Structures are given as C-alpha cells and as structure tokens.
Tab-separated table of C-alpha atoms in Angstrom:
chain	number	residue	atom	x	y	z
A	1	MET	CA	85.924	167.593	122.558
A	2	THR	CA	85.424	165.721	119.290
A	3	THR	CA	82.204	166.436	117.440
A	4	VAL	CA	80.432	163.239	116.389
A	5	HIS	CA	77.611	163.646	113.884
A	6	HIS	CA	74.565	161.380	113.926
A	7	ARG	CA	73.075	161.223	110.444
A	8	THR	CA	70.698	159.275	108.249
A	9	VAL	CA	70.878	158.773	104.491
A	10	SER	CA	68.329	157.103	102.222
A	11	VAL	CA	69.570	154.086	100.253
A	12	ASP	CA	67.024	152.579	97.859
A	13	GLY	CA	64.191	153.627	100.112
A	14	LEU	CA	65.886	152.390	103.291
A	15	ASP	CA	67.172	154.706	105.999
A	16	VAL	CA	70.769	154.024	106.986
A	17	PHE	CA	71.757	155.679	110.235
A	18	TYR	CA	75.435	156.369	110.812
A	19	ARG	CA	77.848	158.086	113.154
A	20	GLU	CA	80.630	160.168	111.655
A	21	ALA	CA	83.514	162.272	112.902
A	22	GLY	CA	86.735	163.688	111.532
A	23	ALA	CA	87.772	165.843	108.607
A	24	ALA	CA	85.977	165.193	105.329
A	25	ASP	CA	89.284	164.897	103.437
A	26	ALA	CA	91.001	162.578	105.937
A	27	PRO	CA	91.620	158.870	105.255
A	28	VAL	CA	88.456	156.892	105.983
A	29	VAL	CA	88.070	154.198	108.612
A	30	LEU	CA	84.813	152.281	108.179
A	31	LEU	CA	83.513	150.616	111.349
A	32	LEU	CA	81.191	147.626	110.838
A	33	HIS	CA	79.407	146.307	113.906
A	34	GLY	CA	78.266	142.854	114.976
A	35	TYR	CA	75.306	141.166	116.641
A	36	PRO	CA	73.324	142.170	118.645
A	37	THR	CA	74.573	145.726	118.685
A	38	SER	CA	74.892	148.643	116.244
A	39	SER	CA	77.159	151.625	115.655
A	40	HIS	CA	76.535	152.210	119.356
A	41	MET	CA	79.405	149.794	120.038
A	42	PHE	CA	81.801	152.330	118.467
A	43	ARG	CA	80.560	155.362	120.396
A	44	HIS	CA	83.850	155.697	122.310
A	45	LEU	CA	86.240	154.530	119.569
A	46	ILE	CA	85.035	157.110	117.039
A	47	PRO	CA	86.336	160.171	118.927
A	48	ALA	CA	89.544	158.295	119.744
A	49	LEU	CA	90.376	158.080	116.019
A	50	ALA	CA	88.728	161.178	114.581
A	51	ASP	CA	91.657	163.567	115.036
A	52	ARG	CA	93.454	161.825	112.148
A	53	TYR	CA	90.732	159.968	110.262
A	54	ARG	CA	87.256	160.347	108.874
A	55	VAL	CA	85.509	157.684	110.918
A	56	ILE	CA	82.158	156.328	109.695
A	57	ALA	CA	80.017	153.735	111.491
A	58	PRO	CA	76.692	152.734	109.893
A	59	ASP	CA	73.962	150.611	111.448
A	60	HIS	CA	73.190	147.529	109.372
A	61	ILE	CA	69.620	147.238	108.111
A	62	GLY	CA	67.588	145.667	110.913
A	63	PHE	CA	69.895	147.071	113.602
A	64	GLY	CA	70.181	150.245	115.619
A	65	ARG	CA	68.454	153.261	114.132
A	66	SER	CA	68.533	152.087	110.526
A	67	SER	CA	65.378	150.831	108.847
A	68	ALA	CA	64.203	147.450	110.115
A	69	PRO	CA	61.634	146.186	107.611
A	70	SER	CA	59.967	142.854	108.207
A	71	VAL	CA	61.377	139.632	106.786
A	72	ASP	CA	58.559	139.807	104.230
A	73	ASP	CA	59.840	143.152	102.954
A	74	PHE	CA	63.607	142.648	103.055
A	75	ASP	CA	65.841	139.666	102.353
A	76	TYR	CA	67.850	139.373	105.553
A	77	THR	CA	71.042	137.823	104.270
A	78	PHE	CA	74.611	138.939	104.689
A	79	ALA	CA	74.794	139.489	100.949
A	80	ALA	CA	71.876	141.922	101.191
A	81	LEU	CA	73.416	143.757	104.160
A	82	ALA	CA	76.664	144.155	102.227
A	83	GLU	CA	74.858	145.400	99.135
A	84	VAL	CA	73.132	148.143	101.132
A	85	THR	CA	76.423	149.050	102.793
A	86	GLY	CA	78.126	149.384	99.424
A	87	ARG	CA	75.414	151.728	98.207
A	88	PHE	CA	75.610	153.626	101.484
A	89	LEU	CA	79.316	154.243	100.906
A	90	ALA	CA	78.594	155.600	97.451
A	91	ALA	CA	75.898	157.865	98.896
A	92	VAL	CA	78.297	159.413	101.421
A	93	GLY	CA	81.115	159.759	98.899
A	94	VAL	CA	83.512	157.084	100.140
A	95	ASP	CA	85.481	155.014	97.623
A	96	GLU	CA	88.578	154.092	99.653
A	97	TYR	CA	88.774	153.033	103.279
A	98	ALA	CA	90.281	150.817	105.931
A	99	ILE	CA	87.708	148.492	107.473
A	100	TYR	CA	87.312	147.667	111.150
A	101	VAL	CA	85.082	144.610	111.411
A	102	GLN	CA	83.637	142.814	114.402
A	103	ASP	CA	81.405	139.721	114.447
A	104	TYR	CA	78.676	140.249	111.779
A	105	GLY	CA	80.674	143.162	110.420
A	106	ALA	CA	83.286	140.720	109.139
A	107	PRO	CA	81.188	138.935	106.483
A	108	VAL	CA	79.771	142.289	105.422
A	109	GLY	CA	83.292	143.663	105.103
A	110	TRP	CA	84.589	140.618	103.215
A	111	ARG	CA	81.836	141.014	100.629
A	112	LEU	CA	82.677	144.685	100.191
A	113	ALA	CA	86.324	143.784	99.683
A	114	LEU	CA	85.586	141.040	97.169
A	115	ASP	CA	83.301	143.343	95.190
A	116	HIS	CA	85.768	146.269	95.201
A	117	PRO	CA	89.194	145.051	96.325
A	118	GLU	CA	90.842	148.273	95.229
A	119	ALA	CA	88.780	150.219	97.762
A	120	VAL	CA	90.135	148.542	100.910
A	121	THR	CA	93.402	149.976	102.200
A	122	GLY	CA	93.615	147.898	105.360
A	123	VAL	CA	91.777	145.376	107.520
A	124	ILE	CA	91.284	145.562	111.265
A	125	SER	CA	89.476	142.493	112.535
A	126	GLN	CA	88.364	142.577	116.148
A	127	ASN	CA	86.856	139.166	116.858
A	128	GLY	CA	85.631	138.892	113.279
A	129	ASN	CA	86.267	135.527	111.631
A	130	ALA	CA	87.596	134.820	108.145
A	131	TYR	CA	88.705	131.212	108.747
A	132	GLU	CA	87.289	127.917	109.953
A	133	GLU	CA	89.677	128.242	112.845
A	134	GLY	CA	88.111	130.167	115.679
A	135	PHE	CA	84.515	128.914	115.615
A	136	VAL	CA	83.762	127.698	119.138
A	137	PRO	CA	81.652	124.516	118.688
A	138	SER	CA	79.469	124.977	121.762
A	139	PHE	CA	78.239	128.289	120.350
A	140	TRP	CA	78.143	127.491	116.626
A	141	ASP	CA	76.899	123.901	116.428
A	142	PRO	CA	73.203	124.892	116.799
A	143	ILE	CA	73.637	127.506	114.052
A	144	TRP	CA	75.257	125.012	111.679
A	145	ALA	CA	72.476	122.519	112.466
A	146	ASP	CA	69.776	125.045	111.588
A	147	ALA	CA	71.524	125.991	108.346
A	148	ALA	CA	71.793	122.329	107.375
A	149	GLU	CA	68.314	121.088	108.331
A	150	ARG	CA	66.115	124.217	108.358
A	151	THR	CA	63.408	122.725	110.552
A	152	ALA	CA	61.123	124.409	113.037
A	153	GLU	CA	62.989	122.608	115.814
A	154	THR	CA	66.445	123.762	114.761
A	155	ARG	CA	65.153	127.310	114.358
A	156	GLU	CA	63.566	127.350	117.815
A	157	ALA	CA	66.809	126.058	119.314
A	158	LEU	CA	68.361	129.408	118.385
A	159	ARG	CA	65.703	131.550	120.020
A	160	PRO	CA	67.412	131.672	123.452
A	161	ALA	CA	70.248	133.631	121.797
A	162	LEU	CA	67.832	136.559	121.547
A	163	GLY	CA	67.176	136.649	125.288
A	164	ARG	CA	68.561	138.727	128.114
A	165	ASP	CA	70.907	136.097	129.535
A	166	ALA	CA	72.543	135.403	126.171
A	167	VAL	CA	72.944	139.062	125.247
A	168	GLU	CA	74.431	139.972	128.624
A	169	TRP	CA	76.745	136.950	128.399
A	170	GLN	CA	78.115	138.189	125.074
A	171	TYR	CA	79.328	141.323	126.834
A	172	THR	CA	80.593	139.855	130.099
A	173	HIS	CA	82.074	136.437	129.343
A	174	GLY	CA	85.841	136.327	129.261
A	175	VAL	CA	86.192	139.754	130.896
A	176	PRO	CA	88.466	139.561	133.952
A	177	ASP	CA	86.397	142.180	135.767
A	178	PRO	CA	82.814	142.300	134.413
A	179	SER	CA	82.128	145.419	136.479
A	180	THR	CA	84.133	147.352	133.874
A	181	VAL	CA	81.426	146.668	131.269
A	182	ASP	CA	78.677	149.292	131.219
A	183	PRO	CA	75.277	147.544	131.504
A	184	ASP	CA	73.789	150.249	129.286
A	185	ALA	CA	75.487	148.496	126.358
A	186	TRP	CA	73.382	145.341	126.560
A	187	GLU	CA	70.275	147.189	127.728
A	188	HIS	CA	70.492	149.270	124.555
A	189	ASP	CA	70.655	146.102	122.464
A	190	LEU	CA	67.831	144.378	124.335
A	191	ALA	CA	65.514	147.337	123.833
A	192	LEU	CA	66.074	147.156	120.078
A	193	LEU	CA	65.715	143.372	119.986
A	194	ALA	CA	62.324	143.738	121.684
A	195	ARG	CA	60.855	145.568	118.684
A	196	PRO	CA	58.090	143.699	116.832
A	197	GLY	CA	59.474	141.382	114.170
A	198	GLN	CA	63.059	141.449	115.428
A	199	ASP	CA	63.044	137.787	116.378
A	200	ASP	CA	62.322	136.836	112.760
A	201	VAL	CA	64.988	139.242	111.488
A	202	GLN	CA	67.700	137.851	113.729
A	203	LEU	CA	66.737	134.209	113.243
A	204	ALA	CA	66.935	134.744	109.481
A	205	LEU	CA	70.475	136.058	109.819
A	206	PHE	CA	71.456	133.190	112.119
A	207	ARG	CA	70.253	130.798	109.443
A	208	ASP	CA	72.159	132.630	106.700
A	209	TYR	CA	75.469	132.775	108.579
A	210	ALA	CA	76.695	129.501	107.082
A	211	THR	CA	76.862	131.188	103.654
A	212	ASN	CA	79.727	133.291	104.946
A	213	ARG	CA	81.953	130.236	105.221
A	214	ASP	CA	81.588	129.670	101.484
A	215	LEU	CA	83.319	133.018	100.906
A	216	TYR	CA	86.418	132.180	102.898
A	217	PRO	CA	88.534	130.718	100.060
A	218	ALA	CA	87.948	133.864	97.991
A	219	VAL	CA	88.748	136.054	101.013
A	220	HIS	CA	91.982	134.132	101.533
A	221	ASP	CA	92.914	134.607	97.880
A	222	TRP	CA	92.256	138.332	98.201
A	223	LEU	CA	94.325	138.653	101.370
A	224	ARG	CA	97.188	136.734	99.802
A	225	ASP	CA	97.134	138.402	96.387
A	226	SER	CA	96.461	141.973	97.504
A	227	ARG	CA	98.831	141.879	100.482
A	228	VAL	CA	96.442	144.290	102.169
A	229	PRO	CA	97.730	145.142	105.662
A	230	VAL	CA	95.942	143.244	108.451
A	231	LEU	CA	95.586	143.862	112.171
A	232	ALA	CA	93.796	141.110	114.087
A	233	ILE	CA	93.071	142.325	117.606
A	234	TRP	CA	91.110	139.802	119.614
A	235	GLY	CA	89.706	139.114	123.040
A	236	ARG	CA	91.646	135.970	123.862
A	237	HIS	CA	88.821	134.625	126.058
A	238	ASP	CA	86.052	135.017	123.464
A	239	GLU	CA	83.820	131.923	123.541
A	240	ILE	CA	82.210	132.776	120.184
A	241	PHE	CA	85.276	133.437	118.019
A	242	ALA	CA	88.282	131.902	119.719
A	243	ALA	CA	91.793	133.328	119.506
A	244	GLU	CA	92.722	130.798	116.817
A	245	GLY	CA	90.650	132.954	114.469
A	246	ALA	CA	93.093	135.822	114.948
A	247	ALA	CA	96.221	133.753	114.383
A	248	ALA	CA	94.680	132.216	111.249
A	249	PHE	CA	95.078	135.495	109.339
A	250	ARG	CA	98.807	134.790	109.143
A	251	GLN	CA	98.089	131.846	106.837
A	252	ASP	CA	97.427	134.301	103.991
A	253	SER	CA	98.835	137.525	105.457
A	254	PRO	CA	102.190	136.458	106.912
A	255	GLU	CA	102.939	139.996	108.055
A	256	ALA	CA	99.593	140.424	109.821
A	257	ARG	CA	99.849	141.966	113.257
A	258	VAL	CA	98.067	139.761	115.788
A	259	GLU	CA	97.273	141.147	119.234
A	260	LEU	CA	95.486	139.081	121.883
A	261	VAL	CA	93.931	141.134	124.660
A	262	ASP	CA	92.829	139.831	128.058
A	263	GLY	CA	89.110	140.221	127.317
A	264	GLY	CA	86.107	138.717	125.580
A	265	HIS	CA	83.869	139.339	122.575
A	266	PHE	CA	83.207	143.070	122.998
A	267	LEU	CA	86.678	144.441	123.691
A	268	LEU	CA	85.678	148.061	123.231
A	269	GLU	CA	83.539	147.867	126.371
A	270	SER	CA	86.328	146.591	128.630
A	271	HIS	CA	89.601	147.485	126.869
A	272	LEU	CA	88.880	150.607	124.826
A	273	ASP	CA	92.201	152.289	125.557
A	274	VAL	CA	94.221	149.223	124.544
A	275	VAL	CA	92.294	148.756	121.309
A	276	ALA	CA	92.318	152.451	120.383
A	277	ALA	CA	96.055	152.787	121.006
A	278	THR	CA	96.816	149.639	119.007
A	279	VAL	CA	94.630	150.702	116.106
A	280	ARG	CA	96.122	154.190	116.030
A	281	ASP	CA	99.655	152.803	116.080
A	282	TRP	CA	98.893	150.300	113.317
A	283	LEU	CA	97.143	152.840	111.109
A	284	SER	CA	100.015	155.300	111.484
A	285	THR	CA	102.615	152.772	110.336
A	286	ARG	CA	100.832	151.119	107.435
C-alpha cells in the first residue's frame, strides 16, 4: 500500500495543506485542483502514480484544508493563488515538475509556467482550458457578464453556483452511469463551501476568472516556443469545458496527445483507471 503524507507548510503566514507520496528524488508531478474541490479530488490518483513519481497536490488558498482568510485579508485572484503556489513549491524544494491541471488549476498552472517556463517539463490538462474554444456559453455567460458589469445583480446571478444542486451537477453531468460517482466527493466540497465567508471568496474568484483569458496568447506562445509535451485528457461530455478545449491544444502543440473519455467534468471520480493508465503511459514516453 502506498503511503500518502498529509502535510502543511507555512507560506508568508498562510498555511498550505498538501498531499504527497513517492520518493523524494523522483521526478515531480504537481497536481492542481479546480472548483469547488481541493487536493481531495486527487486522493486516488496520487497512489496510482507514486511508485514512479513524487506526486504533490496542494490545496489552493481558500480551499480544502489550506488557510481561507476573508476577502478583506486576502486578494482572491488567480494571480494571487499562483503566487502562493510558486512560493509553496520553493518551500518544499521543487524547481522542476510536470503539471496536471484541472479547471481552476489550469490558470494557476499557466501563471507558474509563464513565470518559470524552464521549470515545467510537461503539461497534463484534464478539463482545464487554455483557449477560447471549449467555454460552454450556457455556463460561462453569467460569469463573463459579472466580469464586464460588476453589479450587485450580476454578482447575485452567480450565487446558485455555490449551492448543492450546482455542485452535485458538476460531478454527475455527462457521466454515463452517475452511480459510479461517490457522493462523498460533493458532500466534502459542500461542507467546506458552507464555512463562513466562503461565498464571498468564491464569488470573488468567479469575477476574476475573465483575467485568465488575457493570458492565453502568452500561454500559446510558450507552448509553441518551448515545445513542452502536452497531454489533454478530457471528459467529452463536460458542459463547462467542452471537448473543443482539448483539441485546441494542437493549435500550438501539434504533437499534443488528445484523449476524449466518455465522462464529464470530474473524470477521476468516474474514470480513474482510464486516466491513471493514460497519464502513466504518457509520462513514461515523454
């Protein structure tokens, strides 16, 4: 049985919780989670990779077991999340890694790569956008409206995304057999979202998401110029980031491996074995 360590390190007065497994001198795979989850989403993938890799999965600030200061005490932007993550990596002695990004983890990962392109040895994107292609309008239009207008009305229109129905839907939509998804996954997230102040934290990040699109041209330049290996493995039925987002990587990484799996947004809950086997195969042949 693989030993997974559950640790916390202080970064500029903030506690960053992370899960880690594998040999200290093995190549590093950095797992960056999305909304509304945490490193909890990687709880089964970590031991599936740890025989060959040092696998590290931090909780973003405001998520999981990491510090969750109020919006008055922390600037909840994706730039700020990436800055903390960069300092976290320095604190745990990591200066080279492949990144596995999902959802919110993608814009955090892109910022890390743009700040230190030499550090990233490979990109695994699992339903994590880097292109205009892939944004499903029915999901994203209210977020773009709030970013553009920033009114009380546009902000309140996003509040249902914090509720039980929306969180459960993120896990179950597009999954051929929803009974394969463990309900504990969304119950874990809902318990953390219910903490005081979390609505303001998450609404702030919703509002900031549009800034990630501004990075895309620089990300495309980096992908094209660095020729960093790319694996885009995607739930083909995702109604947040559509499958076009996976295929788009080939615009700047012509040799990118694109795998579409018969699932939704949170593939690791319904198709862990497929994802783990694909990731292991891709990592071994880079």
